[in-house]
Amino acid sequence: MTVGTKEGSLWKGGLSSGSGKHETVDPENRENGLKELIRWSLGIVRPEVSVDLGKPTWRVIKCDSSNNSLEEHDADKGKGCPSKFLTTCLNSVQEALYQDEPYNSEDDMPYFTDSWGFDFWSCYNKGIDVLDKDGADSKTRKIAWIASTAADSISMKEEEEEEEAGAEAGAEEDDGSSDSPFLLYLVPSQEKASKVLEVCKPLEECGVYTLFLHSGVSMDLQIESLKSAEPEFIIATPETLLELLSLKAVDISELALMVIDGLEAPVGGTYLDAVKSIRPFISENTQTVIFCDHMNASSSSVDSKAD
């Protein structure tokens, strides 16, 4: 799917007009569902978000708070490639998921060749948030890239701390930093969480532990698990996480990456309300990935307009 069409395009002021690299849109025009979705997402993420990853037309969108406008910037994919450790993580996940499955030409393609994954990795390294509007249900290989990129970042951070502080001081620093999870993956249901957990589980062999928080387990047991396990990754339903936050059982103030998955109605709904309630508990520097259903978002925008 391209960013805009010849008529009714998201981006106004044609590219051939010589106006330059940036095209400003009218923030008051609610007719374009995609634009409304991007504007909504910028209310949760930071002023810069990328869309249409994995496609030749993917762009970086920036919001100018002074005049409440959106601008399109050409995507700078940068140079370099993921580390050997990240590739190892991807291979570990893929082998664990499909070792007993019959051959599938799409799923059996190496995860490290996935174009969406390379684009996500590039955005992550540049500190850019991601809006994936191709459906509320995230694909397994996308989850694998997110989890493996986070695992790689944790590994590099630990190496840097050991080099800077020395082996003994580095160990003490690791004990302190592990109190706050690195990745928070928010899901609307236990069914969705099971899918994410299945992808993250193989990374335990790489030294990354994942904990799933949900209403099916007693609160006392979940608090005890948080204290004893000190997980790098947390998968949670927003309601359960909010309860744990109110009890000060978990600290997400130093969270590096937050994923909001299964968001079908960006302009309303209890799931969105719960996600918004979590936002004040994390740092403004936390990067965000949002998986949402663009079609449902468009229809919701229309319903919102009619109210």
Short mmCIF file of C-alpha atoms in Angstrom, two decimals:
data_model
loop_
_atom_site.label_atom_id
_atom_site.label_comp_id
_atom_site.label_asym_id
_atom_site.label_seq_id
_atom_site.Cartn_x
_atom_site.Cartn_y
_atom_site.Cartn_z
CA MET A 1 0.00 0.00 0.00
CA THR A 2 1.39 3.37 -0.99
CA VAL A 3 1.34 6.35 1.33
CA GLY A 4 -1.00 8.39 -0.84
CA THR A 5 -2.88 8.35 -4.13
CA LYS A 6 -2.80 10.83 -6.99
CA GLU A 7 -6.05 12.36 -5.80
CA GLY A 8 -6.95 12.69 -2.15
CA SER A 9 -3.38 12.01 -1.17
CA LEU A 10 -2.22 12.25 2.39
CA TRP A 11 0.59 14.51 1.25
CA LYS A 12 -0.44 17.86 -0.22
CA GLY A 13 1.58 20.15 -2.45
CA GLY A 14 2.83 17.87 -5.26
CA LEU A 15 6.35 16.53 -5.33
CA SER A 16 6.90 18.14 -8.71
CA SER A 17 6.10 21.60 -7.42
CA GLY A 18 9.67 22.17 -6.31
CA SER A 19 8.53 22.78 -2.75
CA GLY A 20 11.27 20.55 -1.41
CA LYS A 21 11.45 17.39 0.63
CA HIS A 22 8.72 18.10 3.17
CA GLU A 23 5.00 18.22 2.40
CA THR A 24 2.62 19.66 5.02
CA VAL A 25 -0.93 18.38 5.46
CA ASP A 26 -4.02 20.11 6.78
CA PRO A 27 -4.58 18.91 10.36
CA GLU A 28 -8.29 19.84 10.28
CA ASN A 29 -9.18 17.55 7.37
CA ARG A 30 -10.61 14.33 8.83
CA GLU A 31 -11.55 12.69 5.53
CA ASN A 32 -8.36 10.68 5.23
CA GLY A 33 -8.39 7.68 7.56
CA LEU A 34 -4.65 7.13 7.29
CA LYS A 35 -3.87 10.70 8.26
CA GLU A 36 -6.22 10.45 11.23
CA LEU A 37 -4.50 7.26 12.31
CA ILE A 38 -1.07 8.89 12.14
CA ARG A 39 -2.28 11.93 14.05
CA TRP A 40 -3.77 9.69 16.73
CA SER A 41 -0.59 7.65 17.07
CA LEU A 42 1.45 10.80 17.57
CA GLY A 43 -0.65 11.41 20.68
CA ILE A 44 0.94 8.33 22.29
CA VAL A 45 4.32 8.12 20.61
CA ARG A 46 6.88 10.88 20.18
CA PRO A 47 6.76 13.54 17.43
CA GLU A 48 8.36 11.20 14.88
CA VAL A 49 6.89 7.93 13.59
CA SER A 50 7.55 5.67 10.59
CA VAL A 51 4.82 3.92 8.57
CA ASP A 52 4.68 1.25 5.86
CA LEU A 53 7.85 -0.53 6.94
CA GLY A 54 9.05 -3.26 4.63
CA LYS A 55 7.71 -1.47 1.56
CA PRO A 56 9.49 0.75 -0.98
CA THR A 57 7.23 3.68 -0.02
CA TRP A 58 7.77 3.68 3.74
CA ARG A 59 8.12 7.16 5.19
CA VAL A 60 8.97 8.99 8.38
CA ILE A 61 6.28 11.38 9.61
CA LYS A 62 7.08 14.30 11.90
CA CYS A 63 4.69 16.51 13.82
CA ASP A 64 5.32 20.21 14.20
CA SER A 65 3.76 21.20 17.53
CA SER A 66 3.95 24.92 16.70
CA ASN A 67 1.27 24.70 13.99
CA ASN A 68 -0.05 21.16 14.61
CA SER A 69 0.93 19.97 11.13
CA LEU A 70 2.40 16.72 9.79
CA GLU A 71 5.40 16.51 7.50
CA GLU A 72 6.68 13.68 5.35
CA HIS A 73 10.42 12.98 5.34
CA ASP A 74 12.20 10.58 3.05
CA ALA A 75 13.21 7.47 4.96
CA ASP A 76 16.93 7.35 5.62
CA LYS A 77 17.60 3.62 5.85
CA GLY A 78 21.19 4.25 6.85
CA LYS A 79 24.07 1.85 6.54
CA GLY A 80 25.34 -1.22 8.31
CA CYS A 81 23.62 -4.46 9.21
CA PRO A 82 22.37 -6.26 12.34
CA SER A 83 24.93 -7.94 14.57
CA LYS A 84 25.78 -11.61 14.55
CA PHE A 85 24.09 -11.96 17.94
CA LEU A 86 20.82 -10.51 16.61
CA THR A 87 20.92 -12.95 13.69
CA THR A 88 21.56 -15.79 16.13
CA CYS A 89 18.49 -14.75 18.13
CA LEU A 90 16.34 -14.69 15.00
CA ASN A 91 17.57 -18.13 13.96
CA SER A 92 16.92 -19.53 17.45
CA VAL A 93 13.33 -18.28 17.38
CA GLN A 94 12.63 -19.57 13.90
CA GLU A 95 14.12 -22.99 14.58
CA ALA A 96 12.14 -23.35 17.80
CA LEU A 97 8.85 -22.35 16.18
CA TYR A 98 9.04 -24.42 13.01
CA GLN A 99 11.17 -27.45 13.86
CA ASP A 100 8.11 -29.77 13.91
CA GLU A 101 6.12 -27.99 11.20
CA PRO A 102 5.79 -29.02 7.54
CA TYR A 103 7.69 -26.94 5.01
CA ASN A 104 6.10 -23.58 4.19
CA SER A 105 7.76 -21.44 1.52
CA GLU A 106 6.86 -18.19 3.32
CA ASP A 107 7.49 -19.12 6.95
CA ASP A 108 10.66 -21.07 6.12
CA MET A 109 12.34 -18.05 4.56
CA PRO A 110 15.10 -16.96 6.96
CA TYR A 111 13.82 -14.35 9.36
CA PHE A 112 17.00 -12.31 8.97
CA THR A 113 16.10 -11.64 5.30
CA ASP A 114 12.77 -9.99 6.19
CA SER A 115 12.54 -6.43 4.82
CA TRP A 116 10.18 -5.26 7.58
CA GLY A 117 12.73 -6.42 10.13
CA PHE A 118 15.60 -4.52 8.54
CA ASP A 119 13.50 -1.36 8.39
CA PHE A 120 12.45 -1.76 12.04
CA TRP A 121 16.07 -2.29 13.07
CA SER A 122 17.04 0.88 11.22
CA CYS A 123 14.25 2.91 12.88
CA TYR A 124 15.10 1.51 16.31
CA ASN A 125 18.74 2.52 15.98
CA LYS A 126 17.69 6.04 14.98
CA GLY A 127 15.21 6.36 17.87
CA ILE A 128 12.16 6.51 15.59
CA ASP A 129 8.80 5.06 16.68
CA VAL A 130 6.88 2.69 14.39
CA LEU A 131 3.21 2.55 13.35
CA ASP A 132 2.27 -0.72 11.63
CA LYS A 133 -1.19 -0.30 10.10
CA ASP A 134 -1.40 -3.53 8.09
CA GLY A 135 -3.66 -5.21 10.62
CA ALA A 136 -4.10 -5.49 14.36
CA ASP A 137 -2.60 -8.99 14.38
CA SER A 138 1.17 -8.75 14.38
CA LYS A 139 3.05 -11.35 12.35
CA THR A 140 5.33 -13.83 14.09
CA ARG A 141 8.43 -12.71 12.21
CA LYS A 142 7.78 -9.09 13.21
CA ILE A 143 7.57 -10.07 16.87
CA ALA A 144 10.79 -12.06 16.41
CA TRP A 145 12.60 -9.00 15.00
CA ILE A 146 11.38 -6.78 17.85
CA ALA A 147 12.37 -9.27 20.54
CA SER A 148 15.72 -10.09 18.92
CA THR A 149 16.58 -6.42 18.44
CA ALA A 150 15.80 -5.77 22.10
CA ALA A 151 17.90 -8.78 23.15
CA ASP A 152 20.79 -7.52 21.04
CA SER A 153 20.53 -4.06 22.60
CA ILE A 154 20.59 -5.57 26.10
CA SER A 155 23.67 -7.61 25.19
CA MET A 156 25.51 -4.57 23.84
CA LYS A 157 24.57 -2.51 26.90
CA GLU A 158 25.98 -5.16 29.23
CA GLU A 159 29.23 -5.33 27.25
CA GLU A 160 29.62 -1.55 27.38
CA GLU A 161 29.03 -1.50 31.15
CA GLU A 162 31.63 -4.20 31.71
CA GLU A 163 34.19 -2.36 29.59
CA GLU A 164 33.59 0.97 31.31
CA ALA A 165 33.28 -0.13 34.91
CA GLY A 166 35.35 -3.33 34.97
CA ALA A 167 34.19 -6.87 35.66
CA GLU A 168 33.31 -6.43 39.35
CA ALA A 169 31.64 -3.02 39.07
CA GLY A 170 29.90 -4.16 35.89
CA ALA A 171 28.29 -7.08 37.72
CA GLU A 172 26.95 -4.71 40.36
CA GLU A 173 25.57 -2.42 37.68
CA ASP A 174 23.84 -5.32 35.93
CA ASP A 175 22.08 -6.25 39.18
CA GLY A 176 20.70 -2.73 39.45
CA SER A 177 19.63 -2.30 35.83
CA SER A 178 17.74 -5.60 35.76
CA ASP A 179 15.16 -4.21 38.24
CA SER A 180 13.46 -2.41 35.36
CA PRO A 181 12.37 -4.38 32.27
CA PHE A 182 13.79 -3.43 28.90
CA LEU A 183 10.78 -4.36 26.74
CA LEU A 184 7.06 -4.08 27.56
CA TYR A 185 4.72 -5.86 25.15
CA LEU A 186 1.06 -4.89 25.74
CA VAL A 187 -1.63 -7.28 24.49
CA PRO A 188 -5.45 -7.18 24.59
CA SER A 189 -5.90 -10.86 25.52
CA GLN A 190 -4.24 -13.99 26.88
CA GLU A 191 -4.54 -15.56 23.42
CA LYS A 192 -2.41 -12.80 21.91
CA ALA A 193 0.04 -13.04 24.81
CA SER A 194 0.53 -16.76 24.19
CA LYS A 195 1.63 -16.01 20.64
CA VAL A 196 4.13 -13.38 21.78
CA LEU A 197 5.42 -15.58 24.60
CA GLU A 198 5.99 -18.44 22.17
CA VAL A 199 8.28 -16.17 20.13
CA CYS A 200 10.18 -14.78 23.13
CA LYS A 201 10.63 -18.08 24.97
CA PRO A 202 13.55 -19.37 22.82
CA LEU A 203 15.55 -16.25 23.72
CA GLU A 204 16.02 -17.56 27.25
CA GLU A 205 18.91 -19.56 25.78
CA CYS A 206 20.43 -16.19 24.84
CA GLY A 207 20.08 -14.91 28.40
CA VAL A 208 16.80 -12.98 28.02
CA TYR A 209 13.93 -13.91 30.36
CA THR A 210 10.25 -13.11 29.61
CA LEU A 211 7.40 -12.89 32.13
CA PHE A 212 3.70 -12.83 31.24
CA LEU A 213 1.42 -10.85 33.58
CA HIS A 214 -2.33 -11.46 33.36
CA SER A 215 -5.50 -11.81 35.43
CA GLY A 216 -5.40 -15.62 35.34
CA VAL A 217 -2.66 -15.66 38.00
CA SER A 218 -3.06 -14.35 41.54
CA MET A 219 -1.61 -10.92 42.18
CA ASP A 220 0.58 -12.19 45.03
CA LEU A 221 2.15 -14.81 42.76
CA GLN A 222 2.82 -12.28 40.02
CA ILE A 223 4.46 -9.89 42.49
CA GLU A 224 6.67 -12.72 43.74
CA SER A 225 7.59 -13.65 40.15
CA LEU A 226 8.60 -10.06 39.40
CA LYS A 227 10.87 -9.98 42.46
CA SER A 228 12.54 -13.33 41.88
CA ALA A 229 12.81 -13.42 38.08
CA GLU A 230 13.66 -9.77 37.28
CA PRO A 231 12.59 -10.26 33.64
CA GLU A 232 14.08 -8.29 30.73
CA PHE A 233 10.81 -8.64 28.79
CA ILE A 234 7.29 -8.27 30.18
CA ILE A 235 4.15 -9.30 28.29
CA ALA A 236 1.01 -7.92 29.92
CA THR A 237 -2.59 -6.94 29.51
CA PRO A 238 -2.91 -3.23 30.37
CA GLU A 239 -5.43 -3.76 33.16
CA THR A 240 -3.21 -6.22 35.04
CA LEU A 241 -0.15 -4.04 34.57
CA LEU A 242 -2.00 -0.99 35.90
CA GLU A 243 -2.95 -2.91 39.04
CA LEU A 244 0.67 -3.93 39.59
CA LEU A 245 1.80 -0.36 38.99
CA SER A 246 -0.67 0.91 41.58
CA LEU A 247 0.86 -1.54 44.07
CA LYS A 248 4.35 -0.38 43.08
CA ALA A 249 5.21 -4.00 42.32
CA VAL A 250 6.90 -3.16 39.03
CA ASP A 251 8.94 -0.19 37.78
CA ILE A 252 8.76 0.64 34.07
CA SER A 253 10.23 4.14 34.33
CA GLU A 254 13.42 3.08 32.53
CA LEU A 255 11.65 1.09 29.83
CA ALA A 256 13.49 1.21 26.50
CA LEU A 257 10.80 -0.16 24.17
CA MET A 258 7.03 -0.52 24.41
CA VAL A 259 4.88 -2.46 21.93
CA ILE A 260 1.11 -1.92 21.72
CA ASP A 261 -0.37 -4.89 19.88
CA GLY A 262 -3.86 -5.70 18.67
CA LEU A 263 -5.17 -2.14 18.64
CA GLU A 264 -8.32 -2.29 16.48
CA ALA A 265 -9.96 1.03 17.32
CA PRO A 266 -7.40 3.81 17.82
CA VAL A 267 -9.97 6.51 18.62
CA GLY A 268 -11.83 4.67 21.34
CA GLY A 269 -12.28 1.56 23.44
CA THR A 270 -11.24 0.31 26.87
CA TYR A 271 -7.96 -1.13 25.59
CA LEU A 272 -6.82 2.27 24.34
CA ASP A 273 -7.92 3.94 27.59
CA ALA A 274 -5.83 1.46 29.58
CA VAL A 275 -2.80 2.02 27.33
CA LYS A 276 -3.08 5.78 27.81
CA SER A 277 -3.17 5.28 31.58
CA ILE A 278 0.15 3.41 31.40
CA ARG A 279 1.93 6.12 29.37
CA PRO A 280 2.69 8.43 32.37
CA PHE A 281 4.61 5.63 34.09
CA ILE A 282 7.25 5.42 31.38
CA SER A 283 9.95 7.79 30.18
CA GLU A 284 9.44 10.18 27.28
CA ASN A 285 12.49 8.54 25.73
CA THR A 286 10.81 5.14 25.52
CA GLN A 287 10.45 4.04 21.91
CA THR A 288 7.05 2.74 20.81
CA VAL A 289 5.74 0.26 18.25
CA ILE A 290 2.00 0.17 17.51
CA PHE A 291 0.23 -2.62 15.62
CA CYS A 292 -3.27 -1.55 14.62
CA ASP A 293 -5.98 -2.27 12.08
CA HIS A 294 -6.03 0.65 9.62
CA MET A 295 -9.46 -0.21 8.19
CA ASN A 296 -11.11 -0.33 11.62
CA ALA A 297 -9.30 2.87 12.51
CA SER A 298 -10.78 4.62 9.47
CA SER A 299 -14.31 3.51 10.27
CA SER A 300 -13.84 4.54 13.90
CA SER A 301 -12.75 7.99 12.75
CA VAL A 302 -15.97 8.33 10.80
CA ASP A 303 -18.03 7.21 13.80
CA SER A 304 -16.14 9.66 16.01
CA LYS A 305 -16.85 12.49 13.61
CA ALA A 306 -20.56 11.73 13.66
CA ASP A 307 -20.80 11.92 17.47
#
